[in-house]
């Protein structure tokens, strides 16, 4: 599983702003392009953004872009990879925290992700949700890439829920895989609404009812 | 509350294809533009679609477009209105069916909406979800319009859930307004995933767990 320092990609902290990525496997220019692409695509989506705008914001000449990426489609797929790696770290950072009870790890992820949205005034959503919503207008190659990301996130979440089950944190006996998919379905809806309402309330409401369901409900699957 | 025949707008049935809208309050040309716009925006979103493409598919010259709509923004707002009216009918058709128990009315809405997606090969999603996802790239005037639509759908759904509560269909005593918002948050996520996976499974999973939560869970709000 790829491990990267989230800050190197997301450019969400003052520290990361304008600094080249240190990973020797990626050139500084490629890293700047990825960072600019992630910022634009999490905020505005694929269709609304032109390569020219990304190049301008990354201060990269057009020729350099095509040195690293064959076209916008290849760039989009690289952005999905980068976002998956960043998010893998975010999820691992919470789910691997053995000092917390399993359900509190999921709560920690939600809290950190919400803080990330707050830092950008709830303008930036989830790259995978944005692209999933746009799928009918995107290159067909994106479909499997996006599905793979959701399946990765769901598998990690299902593990966390299994641990919760083993720890006696779930009142009943739901299927962790189904619950994890339910979580990610609702999560993307909650991010969409948080962007629309420019605040955390939809995420909070979704999380509250999801946890109450886990602890007091009994999915009939 | 505006009442319209859904077929007149959604152009989802063979009957409606290529036929002018009969409502005397709207001209035939305007109705063709709205229909074409709804088809394009539910499938590909606002940013990916140009007015030229909508005009071509509606066989309407550019001059006529600007007779009816000042610009793309005004057209987008008219599409939100039209979609809200169409969806109000869809919801009312299910929620007002007194032959069904309240929760079965919500199930009927889900079934009909899923059938609607299936008719288009799961390429077309929810106009309001698409635009909500794109909000950061859209005219600011869309934000309130989209929020109003969600609030309308949530209020109708909350009424249905209140009736379910009165009818003893809910095991515990959730807050219908919070549950209705939870439903619409999850619903938009489920539609997104159904488009991505090109099938009904995400909607089915979301609905199954939502109903199990209603009948066996107890939201802690």
GROMACS .gro file of C-alpha atoms in nm:
model
  442
    1UNK     CA    1   0.000   0.000   0.000
    2UNK     CA    2   0.152   0.335  -0.097
    3UNK     CA    3   0.240   0.558   0.193
    4UNK     CA    4   0.289   0.928   0.141
    5UNK     CA    5   0.291   1.230   0.360
    6UNK     CA    6  -0.055   1.378   0.306
    7UNK     CA    7   0.076   1.735   0.322
    8UNK     CA    8   0.300   1.675   0.025
    9UNK     CA    9  -0.004   1.634  -0.196
   10UNK     CA   10  -0.296   1.813  -0.051
   11UNK     CA   11  -0.134   2.149   0.003
   12UNK     CA   12  -0.382   2.210   0.281
   13UNK     CA   13  -0.139   2.337   0.539
   14UNK     CA   14   0.062   2.660   0.522
   15UNK     CA   15   0.380   2.450   0.538
   16UNK     CA   16   0.313   2.278   0.208
   17UNK     CA   17   0.221   2.592   0.013
   18UNK     CA   18   0.462   2.663  -0.268
   19UNK     CA   19   0.717   2.408  -0.157
   20UNK     CA   20   0.836   2.136  -0.388
   21UNK     CA   21   0.749   1.778  -0.306
   22UNK     CA   22   1.044   1.596  -0.152
   23UNK     CA   23   0.974   1.246  -0.287
   24UNK     CA   24   1.268   1.174  -0.521
   25UNK     CA   25   1.053   0.941  -0.731
   26UNK     CA   26   0.853   1.235  -0.861
   27UNK     CA   27   0.995   1.549  -1.008
   28UNK     CA   28   0.915   1.881  -0.858
   29UNK     CA   29   0.724   1.992  -1.166
   30UNK     CA   30   0.509   1.680  -1.176
   31UNK     CA   31   0.432   1.723  -0.806
   32UNK     CA   32   0.330   2.086  -0.862
   33UNK     CA   33   0.098   1.978  -1.143
   34UNK     CA   34  -0.058   1.709  -0.926
   35UNK     CA   35  -0.106   1.951  -0.639
   36UNK     CA   36  -0.265   2.214  -0.861
   37UNK     CA   37  -0.482   1.951  -1.027
   38UNK     CA   38  -0.606   1.817  -0.694
   39UNK     CA   39  -0.693   2.166  -0.574
   40UNK     CA   40  -0.889   2.244  -0.889
   41UNK     CA   41  -1.063   1.910  -0.927
   42UNK     CA   42  -1.172   1.878  -0.564
   43UNK     CA   43  -1.321   2.226  -0.593
   44UNK     CA   44  -1.466   2.244  -0.941
   45UNK     CA   45  -1.455   1.901  -1.100
   46UNK     CA   46  -1.302   1.774  -1.423
   47UNK     CA   47  -1.529   1.926  -1.684
   48UNK     CA   48  -1.510   2.279  -1.546
   49UNK     CA   49  -1.130   2.286  -1.544
   50UNK     CA   50  -0.894   2.333  -1.837
   51UNK     CA   51  -0.533   2.223  -1.842
   52UNK     CA   52  -0.432   2.585  -1.912
   53UNK     CA   53  -0.570   2.699  -1.578
   54UNK     CA   54  -0.386   2.423  -1.391
   55UNK     CA   55  -0.062   2.512  -1.571
   56UNK     CA   56  -0.106   2.879  -1.487
   57UNK     CA   57  -0.162   2.814  -1.118
   58UNK     CA   58   0.129   2.568  -1.104
   59UNK     CA   59   0.354   2.806  -1.302
   60UNK     CA   60   0.439   2.528  -1.543
   61UNK     CA   61   0.475   2.573  -1.920
   62UNK     CA   62   0.253   2.364  -2.147
   63UNK     CA   63   0.545   2.166  -2.290
   64UNK     CA   64   0.634   2.037  -1.945
   65UNK     CA   65   0.281   1.912  -1.887
   66UNK     CA   66   0.297   1.689  -2.192
   67UNK     CA   67   0.634   1.562  -2.081
   68UNK     CA   68   0.465   1.408  -1.777
   69UNK     CA   69   0.113   1.337  -1.900
   70UNK     CA   70  -0.001   1.231  -2.242
   71UNK     CA   71  -0.330   1.422  -2.213
   72UNK     CA   72  -0.594   1.542  -1.969
   73UNK     CA   73  -0.725   1.186  -1.927
   74UNK     CA   74  -0.384   1.054  -1.819
   75UNK     CA   75  -0.354   1.351  -1.583
   76UNK     CA   76  -0.697   1.275  -1.435
   77UNK     CA   77  -0.600   0.913  -1.370
   78UNK     CA   78  -0.279   1.029  -1.201
   79UNK     CA   79  -0.487   1.260  -0.982
   80UNK     CA   80  -0.710   0.970  -0.877
   81UNK     CA   81  -0.397   0.772  -0.783
   82UNK     CA   82  -0.254   1.062  -0.585
   83UNK     CA   83  -0.583   1.124  -0.407
   84UNK     CA   84  -0.619   0.757  -0.321
   85UNK     CA   85  -0.268   0.757  -0.168
   86UNK     CA   86  -0.340   1.073   0.031
   87UNK     CA   87  -0.669   0.933   0.154
   88UNK     CA   88  -0.517   0.596   0.238
   89UNK     CA   89  -0.293   0.785   0.480
   90UNK     CA   90  -0.584   0.976   0.627
   91UNK     CA   91  -0.781   0.655   0.683
   92UNK     CA   92  -0.484   0.458   0.815
   93UNK     CA   93  -0.394   0.739   1.051
   94UNK     CA   94  -0.734   0.703   1.213
   95UNK     CA   95  -0.808   0.330   1.173
   96UNK     CA   96  -0.465   0.222   1.299
   97UNK     CA   97  -0.489   0.426   1.619
   98UNK     CA   98  -0.494   0.145   1.873
   99UNK     CA   99  -0.543   0.389   2.160
  100UNK     CA  100  -0.902   0.437   2.043
  101UNK     CA  101  -1.199   0.199   2.041
  102UNK     CA  102  -1.278   0.099   1.679
  103UNK     CA  103  -1.585   0.320   1.635
  104UNK     CA  104  -1.392   0.615   1.777
  105UNK     CA  105  -1.136   0.563   1.500
  106UNK     CA  106  -1.409   0.612   1.242
  107UNK     CA  107  -1.523   0.919   1.435
  108UNK     CA  108  -1.165   1.049   1.425
  109UNK     CA  109  -1.152   1.009   1.046
  110UNK     CA  110  -1.480   1.200   1.013
  111UNK     CA  111  -1.351   1.475   1.239
  112UNK     CA  112  -1.025   1.514   1.046
  113UNK     CA  113  -1.195   1.506   0.707
  114UNK     CA  114  -1.445   1.768   0.824
  115UNK     CA  115  -1.161   1.987   0.952
  116UNK     CA  116  -0.998   1.953   0.610
  117UNK     CA  117  -1.315   2.080   0.443
  118UNK     CA  118  -1.345   2.365   0.694
  119UNK     CA  119  -0.991   2.482   0.609
  120UNK     CA  120  -1.110   2.549   0.255
  121UNK     CA  121  -1.442   2.706   0.350
  122UNK     CA  122  -1.629   2.389   0.240
  123UNK     CA  123  -1.549   2.469  -0.122
  124UNK     CA  124  -1.345   2.156  -0.184
  125UNK     CA  125  -1.518   1.820  -0.176
  126UNK     CA  126  -1.406   1.467  -0.248
  127UNK     CA  127  -1.220   1.416  -0.575
  128UNK     CA  128  -1.370   1.070  -0.612
  129UNK     CA  129  -1.722   1.194  -0.540
  130UNK     CA  130  -1.683   1.481  -0.784
  131UNK     CA  131  -1.559   1.254  -1.059
  132UNK     CA  132  -1.815   0.985  -0.979
  133UNK     CA  133  -2.090   1.243  -1.019
  134UNK     CA  134  -1.941   1.357  -1.350
  135UNK     CA  135  -1.881   1.003  -1.477
  136UNK     CA  136  -2.115   1.027  -1.776
  137UNK     CA  137  -1.901   1.314  -1.909
  138UNK     CA  138  -1.563   1.154  -1.833
  139UNK     CA  139  -1.329   0.917  -2.018
  140UNK     CA  140  -1.453   0.562  -1.963
  141UNK     CA  141  -1.117   0.465  -1.810
  142UNK     CA  142  -1.208   0.663  -1.499
  143UNK     CA  143  -1.496   0.431  -1.409
  144UNK     CA  144  -1.286   0.137  -1.293
  145UNK     CA  145  -1.031   0.363  -1.125
  146UNK     CA  146  -1.302   0.535  -0.919
  147UNK     CA  147  -1.472   0.206  -0.835
  148UNK     CA  148  -1.139   0.067  -0.714
  149UNK     CA  149  -1.093   0.364  -0.482
  150UNK     CA  150  -1.436   0.320  -0.326
  151UNK     CA  151  -1.370  -0.050  -0.281
  152UNK     CA  152  -1.039   0.025  -0.110
  153UNK     CA  153  -1.201   0.272   0.129
  154UNK     CA  154  -1.488   0.036   0.197
  155UNK     CA  155  -1.255  -0.256   0.272
  156UNK     CA  156  -1.061  -0.045   0.524
  157UNK     CA  157  -1.386   0.072   0.684
  158UNK     CA  158  -1.527  -0.280   0.695
  159UNK     CA  159  -1.216  -0.392   0.886
  160UNK     CA  160  -1.270  -0.116   1.138
  161UNK     CA  161  -1.636  -0.214   1.176
  162UNK     CA  162  -1.540  -0.580   1.219
  163UNK     CA  163  -1.310  -0.478   1.501
  164UNK     CA  164  -1.595  -0.280   1.653
  165UNK     CA  165  -1.809  -0.590   1.632
  166UNK     CA  166  -1.539  -0.801   1.801
  167UNK     CA  167  -1.502  -0.536   2.068
  168UNK     CA  168  -1.874  -0.549   2.139
  169UNK     CA  169  -1.930  -0.192   2.019
  170UNK     CA  170  -2.218  -0.289   1.789
  171UNK     CA  171  -2.542  -0.376   1.959
  172UNK     CA  172  -2.654  -0.612   1.686
  173UNK     CA  173  -2.475  -0.812   1.417
  174UNK     CA  174  -2.467  -0.618   1.093
  175UNK     CA  175  -2.261  -0.722   0.792
  176UNK     CA  176  -1.952  -0.498   0.812
  177UNK     CA  177  -1.904  -0.494   0.432
  178UNK     CA  178  -2.262  -0.378   0.368
  179UNK     CA  179  -2.239  -0.121   0.647
  180UNK     CA  180  -1.909   0.010   0.509
  181UNK     CA  181  -2.065   0.056   0.165
  182UNK     CA  182  -2.364   0.227   0.327
  183UNK     CA  183  -2.120   0.458   0.506
  184UNK     CA  184  -1.941   0.559   0.186
  185UNK     CA  185  -2.265   0.607  -0.003
  186UNK     CA  186  -2.390   0.840   0.269
  187UNK     CA  187  -2.052   1.005   0.312
  188UNK     CA  188  -2.038   1.124  -0.049
  189UNK     CA  189  -2.391   1.258  -0.017
  190UNK     CA  190  -2.296   1.438   0.303
  191UNK     CA  191  -1.988   1.598   0.141
  192UNK     CA  192  -2.203   1.715  -0.149
  193UNK     CA  193  -2.449   1.879   0.091
  194UNK     CA  194  -2.172   2.030   0.305
  195UNK     CA  195  -2.033   2.197  -0.008
  196UNK     CA  196  -2.378   2.321  -0.102
  197UNK     CA  197  -2.458   2.455   0.246
  198UNK     CA  198  -2.098   2.566   0.309
  199UNK     CA  199  -2.094   2.415   0.655
  200UNK     CA  200  -2.043   2.091   0.851
  201UNK     CA  201  -2.404   2.031   0.957
  202UNK     CA  202  -2.488   1.767   0.690
  203UNK     CA  203  -2.178   1.566   0.785
  204UNK     CA  204  -2.266   1.589   1.153
  205UNK     CA  205  -2.625   1.478   1.094
  206UNK     CA  206  -2.519   1.190   0.872
  207UNK     CA  207  -2.256   1.072   1.123
  208UNK     CA  208  -2.492   1.099   1.422
  209UNK     CA  209  -2.759   0.885   1.263
  210UNK     CA  210  -2.508   0.641   1.118
  211UNK     CA  211  -2.354   0.576   1.459
  212UNK     CA  212  -2.692   0.548   1.625
  213UNK     CA  213  -2.783   0.289   1.363
  214UNK     CA  214  -2.462   0.094   1.429
  215UNK     CA  215  -2.515   0.083   1.796
  216UNK     CA  216  -2.886   0.042   1.817
  217UNK     CA  217  -3.009  -0.079   1.480
  218UNK     CA  218  -2.998  -0.417   1.318
  219UNK     CA  219  -2.955  -0.416   0.940
  220UNK     CA  220  -3.162  -0.695   0.794
  221UNK     CA  221  -2.897  -0.826   0.556
  222UNK     CA  222  -4.746   2.371  -0.554
  223UNK     CA  223  -4.694   2.335  -0.927
  224UNK     CA  224  -4.842   2.023  -1.080
  225UNK     CA  225  -4.723   1.900  -1.415
  226UNK     CA  226  -4.737   1.578  -1.604
  227UNK     CA  227  -4.390   1.428  -1.552
  228UNK     CA  228  -4.379   1.293  -1.907
  229UNK     CA  229  -4.414   1.639  -2.047
  230UNK     CA  230  -4.076   1.730  -1.904
  231UNK     CA  231  -3.866   1.426  -1.861
  232UNK     CA  232  -3.908   1.286  -2.211
  233UNK     CA  233  -3.851   0.942  -2.067
  234UNK     CA  234  -4.132   0.763  -2.247
  235UNK     CA  235  -4.161   0.700  -2.620
  236UNK     CA  236  -4.483   0.901  -2.617
  237UNK     CA  237  -4.311   1.223  -2.521
  238UNK     CA  238  -4.020   1.194  -2.767
  239UNK     CA  239  -4.023   1.467  -3.026
  240UNK     CA  240  -4.371   1.587  -2.938
  241UNK     CA  241  -4.435   1.943  -2.835
  242UNK     CA  242  -4.540   2.014  -2.479
  243UNK     CA  243  -4.913   2.082  -2.455
  244UNK     CA  244  -4.910   2.328  -2.165
  245UNK     CA  245  -5.035   2.656  -2.319
  246UNK     CA  246  -4.839   2.857  -2.061
  247UNK     CA  247  -4.510   2.751  -2.216
  248UNK     CA  248  -4.425   2.774  -2.578
  249UNK     CA  249  -4.324   2.468  -2.769
  250UNK     CA  250  -3.973   2.598  -2.827
  251UNK     CA  251  -3.916   2.680  -2.463
  252UNK     CA  252  -4.040   2.335  -2.363
  253UNK     CA  253  -3.804   2.170  -2.614
  254UNK     CA  254  -3.514   2.367  -2.469
  255UNK     CA  255  -3.606   2.268  -2.114
  256UNK     CA  256  -3.639   1.903  -2.213
  257UNK     CA  257  -3.306   1.898  -2.392
  258UNK     CA  258  -3.143   2.082  -2.104
  259UNK     CA  259  -3.276   1.836  -1.847
  260UNK     CA  260  -3.152   1.542  -2.052
  261UNK     CA  261  -2.804   1.688  -2.085
  262UNK     CA  262  -2.768   1.819  -1.732
  263UNK     CA  263  -2.892   1.505  -1.558
  264UNK     CA  264  -2.642   1.308  -1.764
  265UNK     CA  265  -2.337   1.528  -1.784
  266UNK     CA  266  -2.379   1.825  -1.552
  267UNK     CA  267  -2.366   2.199  -1.612
  268UNK     CA  268  -1.997   2.258  -1.675
  269UNK     CA  269  -1.963   1.984  -1.936
  270UNK     CA  270  -2.251   2.113  -2.146
  271UNK     CA  271  -2.256   2.407  -2.385
  272UNK     CA  272  -2.567   2.590  -2.494
  273UNK     CA  273  -2.479   2.507  -2.856
  274UNK     CA  274  -2.516   2.136  -2.790
  275UNK     CA  275  -2.854   2.184  -2.623
  276UNK     CA  276  -2.972   2.397  -2.914
  277UNK     CA  277  -2.855   2.139  -3.167
  278UNK     CA  278  -3.036   1.855  -2.993
  279UNK     CA  279  -3.350   2.063  -2.950
  280UNK     CA  280  -3.330   2.186  -3.312
  281UNK     CA  281  -3.363   2.543  -3.192
  282UNK     CA  282  -3.170   2.837  -3.342
  283UNK     CA  283  -2.951   3.041  -3.108
  284UNK     CA  284  -3.166   3.355  -3.142
  285UNK     CA  285  -3.467   3.170  -3.004
  286UNK     CA  286  -3.273   3.061  -2.697
  287UNK     CA  287  -3.199   3.419  -2.601
  288UNK     CA  288  -3.562   3.508  -2.656
  289UNK     CA  289  -3.650   3.278  -2.366
  290UNK     CA  290  -3.341   3.287  -2.147
  291UNK     CA  291  -3.105   3.575  -2.085
  292UNK     CA  292  -2.804   3.346  -2.051
  293UNK     CA  293  -2.691   2.998  -1.945
  294UNK     CA  294  -2.739   3.090  -1.577
  295UNK     CA  295  -3.105   3.185  -1.629
  296UNK     CA  296  -3.152   2.863  -1.826
  297UNK     CA  297  -2.996   2.661  -1.543
  298UNK     CA  298  -3.232   2.817  -1.289
  299UNK     CA  299  -3.530   2.737  -1.515
  300UNK     CA  300  -3.408   2.376  -1.535
  301UNK     CA  301  -3.395   2.355  -1.155
  302UNK     CA  302  -3.756   2.483  -1.142
  303UNK     CA  303  -3.869   2.233  -1.404
  304UNK     CA  304  -3.693   1.945  -1.232
  305UNK     CA  305  -3.841   2.041  -0.897
  306UNK     CA  306  -4.190   2.040  -1.049
  307UNK     CA  307  -4.134   1.702  -1.215
  308UNK     CA  308  -3.997   1.556  -0.894
  309UNK     CA  309  -4.277   1.703  -0.685
  310UNK     CA  310  -4.513   1.497  -0.898
  311UNK     CA  311  -4.304   1.185  -0.858
  312UNK     CA  312  -4.296   1.227  -0.480
  313UNK     CA  313  -4.663   1.319  -0.452
  314UNK     CA  314  -4.763   1.025  -0.668
  315UNK     CA  315  -4.604   0.793  -0.415
  316UNK     CA  316  -4.657   0.980  -0.086
  317UNK     CA  317  -5.025   1.051  -0.154
  318UNK     CA  318  -5.109   0.687  -0.226
  319UNK     CA  319  -5.341   0.616   0.065
  320UNK     CA  320  -5.374   0.252  -0.034
  321UNK     CA  321  -5.020   0.196   0.093
  322UNK     CA  322  -4.875   0.209   0.444
  323UNK     CA  323  -4.653   0.519   0.480
  324UNK     CA  324  -4.317   0.341   0.458
  325UNK     CA  325  -4.438   0.154   0.150
  326UNK     CA  326  -4.503   0.491  -0.014
  327UNK     CA  327  -4.135   0.579   0.032
  328UNK     CA  328  -4.047   0.236  -0.107
  329UNK     CA  329  -4.268   0.308  -0.408
  330UNK     CA  330  -4.088   0.636  -0.475
  331UNK     CA  331  -3.751   0.456  -0.458
  332UNK     CA  332  -3.876   0.187  -0.695
  333UNK     CA  333  -4.006   0.437  -0.950
  334UNK     CA  334  -3.696   0.655  -0.934
  335UNK     CA  335  -3.477   0.346  -0.981
  336UNK     CA  336  -3.686   0.238  -1.280
  337UNK     CA  337  -3.637   0.586  -1.423
  338UNK     CA  338  -3.259   0.548  -1.394
  339UNK     CA  339  -3.272   0.200  -1.546
  340UNK     CA  340  -3.457   0.334  -1.851
  341UNK     CA  341  -3.149   0.545  -1.928
  342UNK     CA  342  -2.893   0.278  -1.851
  343UNK     CA  343  -2.803   0.453  -1.522
  344UNK     CA  344  -2.638   0.733  -1.718
  345UNK     CA  345  -2.871   1.005  -1.592
  346UNK     CA  346  -2.861   1.100  -1.227
  347UNK     CA  347  -3.031   1.366  -1.022
  348UNK     CA  348  -3.015   1.719  -1.162
  349UNK     CA  349  -3.000   1.863  -0.812
  350UNK     CA  350  -2.727   1.622  -0.702
  351UNK     CA  351  -2.524   1.694  -1.014
  352UNK     CA  352  -2.550   2.068  -0.967
  353UNK     CA  353  -2.491   2.043  -0.591
  354UNK     CA  354  -2.169   1.855  -0.660
  355UNK     CA  355  -2.064   2.118  -0.913
  356UNK     CA  356  -2.165   2.411  -0.692
  357UNK     CA  357  -1.814   2.557  -0.657
  358UNK     CA  358  -1.805   2.602  -1.035
  359UNK     CA  359  -2.160   2.736  -1.072
  360UNK     CA  360  -2.323   3.079  -1.055
  361UNK     CA  361  -2.383   3.163  -0.688
  362UNK     CA  362  -2.757   3.207  -0.755
  363UNK     CA  363  -2.785   2.828  -0.790
  364UNK     CA  364  -2.697   2.767  -0.425
  365UNK     CA  365  -3.024   2.889  -0.275
  366UNK     CA  366  -3.231   2.734  -0.552
  367UNK     CA  367  -3.074   2.391  -0.493
  368UNK     CA  368  -3.104   2.422  -0.116
  369UNK     CA  369  -3.473   2.507  -0.156
  370UNK     CA  370  -3.530   2.194  -0.362
  371UNK     CA  371  -3.367   1.970  -0.103
  372UNK     CA  372  -3.574   2.134   0.170
  373UNK     CA  373  -3.891   2.077  -0.028
  374UNK     CA  374  -3.810   1.707  -0.081
  375UNK     CA  375  -3.710   1.667   0.282
  376UNK     CA  376  -4.032   1.828   0.408
  377UNK     CA  377  -4.242   1.592   0.194
  378UNK     CA  378  -4.040   1.294   0.316
  379UNK     CA  379  -4.062   1.406   0.679
  380UNK     CA  380  -4.442   1.414   0.648
  381UNK     CA  381  -4.441   1.060   0.516
  382UNK     CA  382  -4.217   0.948   0.802
  383UNK     CA  383  -4.441   1.123   1.055
  384UNK     CA  384  -4.734   0.930   0.917
  385UNK     CA  385  -4.530   0.610   0.948
  386UNK     CA  386  -4.465   0.702   1.309
  387UNK     CA  387  -4.835   0.764   1.374
  388UNK     CA  388  -4.917   0.433   1.205
  389UNK     CA  389  -4.676   0.251   1.437
  390UNK     CA  390  -4.443   0.157   1.151
  391UNK     CA  391  -4.133   0.288   1.328
  392UNK     CA  392  -4.009   0.080   1.618
  393UNK     CA  393  -3.853   0.373   1.800
  394UNK     CA  394  -3.914   0.747   1.796
  395UNK     CA  395  -3.678   0.918   1.557
  396UNK     CA  396  -3.707   1.281   1.456
  397UNK     CA  397  -3.877   1.267   1.113
  398UNK     CA  398  -3.706   1.588   0.993
  399UNK     CA  399  -3.358   1.458   1.076
  400UNK     CA  400  -3.435   1.119   0.926
  401UNK     CA  401  -3.567   1.282   0.609
  402UNK     CA  402  -3.246   1.481   0.572
  403UNK     CA  403  -3.046   1.164   0.635
  404UNK     CA  404  -3.247   0.995   0.361
  405UNK     CA  405  -3.175   1.267   0.105
  406UNK     CA  406  -2.808   1.283   0.196
  407UNK     CA  407  -2.779   0.909   0.143
  408UNK     CA  408  -3.003   0.913  -0.162
  409UNK     CA  409  -2.777   1.150  -0.354
  410UNK     CA  410  -2.476   0.938  -0.262
  411UNK     CA  411  -2.661   0.627  -0.381
  412UNK     CA  412  -2.751   0.786  -0.715
  413UNK     CA  413  -2.390   0.888  -0.764
  414UNK     CA  414  -2.273   0.531  -0.703
  415UNK     CA  415  -2.548   0.383  -0.922
  416UNK     CA  416  -2.427   0.602  -1.211
  417UNK     CA  417  -2.068   0.499  -1.145
  418UNK     CA  418  -2.150   0.127  -1.125
  419UNK     CA  419  -2.420   0.148  -1.395
  420UNK     CA  420  -2.662  -0.056  -1.189
  421UNK     CA  421  -2.922  -0.040  -0.909
  422UNK     CA  422  -2.724  -0.223  -0.638
  423UNK     CA  423  -2.608   0.090  -0.446
  424UNK     CA  424  -2.967   0.217  -0.430
  425UNK     CA  425  -3.090  -0.120  -0.309
  426UNK     CA  426  -2.823  -0.145  -0.040
  427UNK     CA  427  -2.886   0.210   0.079
  428UNK     CA  428  -3.263   0.156   0.093
  429UNK     CA  429  -3.236  -0.180   0.271
  430UNK     CA  430  -3.020  -0.042   0.549
  431UNK     CA  431  -3.220   0.279   0.574
  432UNK     CA  432  -3.545   0.090   0.628
  433UNK     CA  433  -3.386  -0.148   0.874
  434UNK     CA  434  -3.266   0.158   1.065
  435UNK     CA  435  -3.615   0.309   1.063
  436UNK     CA  436  -3.779   0.002   1.192
  437UNK     CA  437  -3.520  -0.124   1.432
  438UNK     CA  438  -3.287   0.163   1.511
  439UNK     CA  439  -3.326   0.461   1.734
  440UNK     CA  440  -3.152   0.779   1.621
  441UNK     CA  441  -3.012   0.956   1.923
  442UNK     CA  442  -3.130   1.303   1.828
   0.00000   0.00000   0.00000
